[in-house]
Amino acid sequence: MTLQEEKQHYLYLYWKFSRMEVDKLKQILGELGKRRYIENDVECFTEHRVAARVYLEKTRKSDSLVFHLQNFMG
C-alpha cells in the first residue's frame, strides 16, 4: 500500500467512525481491542487506533483549554 493509499484509508476510517453514535463506537472499539490485544491480530491496528482517536475526541471535555485561555487573557 502506498503512502497516498494509506492516507486515504485513514481518512475513510476516520469519517466512518466519526459518523457513529458514541455507544456504537464504544462497542466497536471493544471488539477491535479484543482482536488486537487478545487475539493478537495485527491487521486491525490502524482501525483500532482511529476508532480510539474518534472516541476520545467525542468524549473528551475541552474545558481545560478555555479555562487556561481565560486565565492567560486576563
mmCIF file of C-alpha atoms in Angstrom:
data_model
loop_
_atom_site.group_PDB
_atom_site.id
_atom_site.type_symbol
_atom_site.label_atom_id
_atom_site.label_comp_id
_atom_site.label_asym_id
_atom_site.label_seq_id
_atom_site.Cartn_x
_atom_site.Cartn_y
_atom_site.Cartn_z
ATOM 1 C CA MET A 1 0.000 0.000 0.000
ATOM 2 C CA THR A 2 1.434 3.366 -0.977
ATOM 3 C CA LEU A 3 1.567 6.325 1.359
ATOM 4 C CA GLN A 4 -1.271 8.047 -0.516
ATOM 5 C CA GLU A 5 -3.444 4.922 -0.242
ATOM 6 C CA GLU A 6 -2.712 4.697 3.481
ATOM 7 C CA LYS A 7 -3.753 8.330 3.968
ATOM 8 C CA GLN A 8 -6.976 7.760 2.043
ATOM 9 C CA HIS A 9 -7.727 4.631 4.078
ATOM 10 C CA TYR A 10 -7.049 6.510 7.333
ATOM 11 C CA LEU A 11 -9.397 9.338 6.303
ATOM 12 C CA TYR A 12 -12.049 6.817 5.244
ATOM 13 C CA LEU A 13 -11.877 5.128 8.658
ATOM 14 C CA TYR A 14 -11.887 8.481 10.451
ATOM 15 C CA TRP A 15 -15.065 9.660 8.712
ATOM 16 C CA LYS A 16 -16.674 6.225 9.114
ATOM 17 C CA PHE A 17 -16.140 6.281 12.880
ATOM 18 C CA SER A 18 -16.968 9.992 13.188
ATOM 19 C CA ARG A 19 -20.499 9.406 11.916
ATOM 20 C CA MET A 20 -21.223 6.721 14.534
ATOM 21 C CA GLU A 21 -23.019 7.256 17.803
ATOM 22 C CA VAL A 22 -20.825 7.039 20.918
ATOM 23 C CA ASP A 23 -22.460 3.797 22.133
ATOM 24 C CA LYS A 24 -21.921 2.043 18.798
ATOM 25 C CA LEU A 25 -18.353 3.346 18.641
ATOM 26 C CA LYS A 26 -17.677 2.061 22.160
ATOM 27 C CA GLN A 27 -18.952 -1.390 21.150
ATOM 28 C CA ILE A 28 -16.777 -1.494 18.035
ATOM 29 C CA LEU A 29 -13.779 -0.228 19.995
ATOM 30 C CA GLY A 30 -14.224 -3.113 22.437
ATOM 31 C CA GLU A 31 -14.365 -5.638 19.607
ATOM 32 C CA LEU A 32 -11.283 -4.148 17.952
ATOM 33 C CA GLY A 33 -9.419 -4.108 21.269
ATOM 34 C CA LYS A 34 -10.212 -7.775 21.764
ATOM 35 C CA ARG A 35 -8.976 -8.604 18.263
ATOM 36 C CA ARG A 36 -5.833 -6.520 18.684
ATOM 37 C CA TYR A 37 -4.720 -7.431 22.208
ATOM 38 C CA ILE A 38 -6.275 -10.832 22.955
ATOM 39 C CA GLU A 39 -6.248 -12.451 19.521
ATOM 40 C CA ASN A 40 -3.043 -10.594 18.503
ATOM 41 C CA ASP A 41 -4.472 -9.614 15.121
ATOM 42 C CA VAL A 42 -2.067 -7.021 13.705
ATOM 43 C CA GLU A 43 -4.337 -6.313 10.734
ATOM 44 C CA CYS A 44 -6.707 -4.185 12.837
ATOM 45 C CA PHE A 45 -4.017 -1.895 14.321
ATOM 46 C CA THR A 46 -4.912 1.173 12.234
ATOM 47 C CA GLU A 47 -8.645 0.626 12.600
ATOM 48 C CA HIS A 48 -8.333 0.366 16.399
ATOM 49 C CA ARG A 49 -6.111 3.450 16.576
ATOM 50 C CA VAL A 50 -8.504 5.562 14.507
ATOM 51 C CA ALA A 51 -11.548 4.357 16.460
ATOM 52 C CA ALA A 52 -9.808 5.221 19.742
ATOM 53 C CA ARG A 53 -8.929 8.695 18.436
ATOM 54 C CA VAL A 54 -12.514 9.399 17.397
ATOM 55 C CA TYR A 55 -13.863 8.074 20.701
ATOM 56 C CA LEU A 56 -11.525 10.331 22.672
ATOM 57 C CA GLU A 57 -12.470 13.324 20.538
ATOM 58 C CA LYS A 58 -16.169 12.674 21.100
ATOM 59 C CA THR A 59 -15.964 12.091 24.847
ATOM 60 C CA ARG A 60 -13.186 14.456 25.938
ATOM 61 C CA LYS A 61 -14.202 17.692 27.577
ATOM 62 C CA SER A 62 -12.409 20.763 26.248
ATOM 63 C CA ASP A 63 -12.977 22.960 29.303
ATOM 64 C CA SER A 64 -9.314 22.968 30.318
ATOM 65 C CA LEU A 65 -8.156 24.901 27.249
ATOM 66 C CA VAL A 66 -10.892 27.520 27.654
ATOM 67 C CA PHE A 67 -10.056 27.880 31.339
ATOM 68 C CA HIS A 68 -6.368 28.280 30.529
ATOM 69 C CA LEU A 69 -7.048 30.897 27.863
ATOM 70 C CA GLN A 70 -9.299 32.865 30.193
ATOM 71 C CA ASN A 71 -6.531 32.951 32.819
ATOM 72 C CA PHE A 72 -3.962 33.912 30.210
ATOM 73 C CA MET A 73 -6.040 36.769 28.801
ATOM 74 C CA GLY A 74 -6.974 38.421 31.991
#
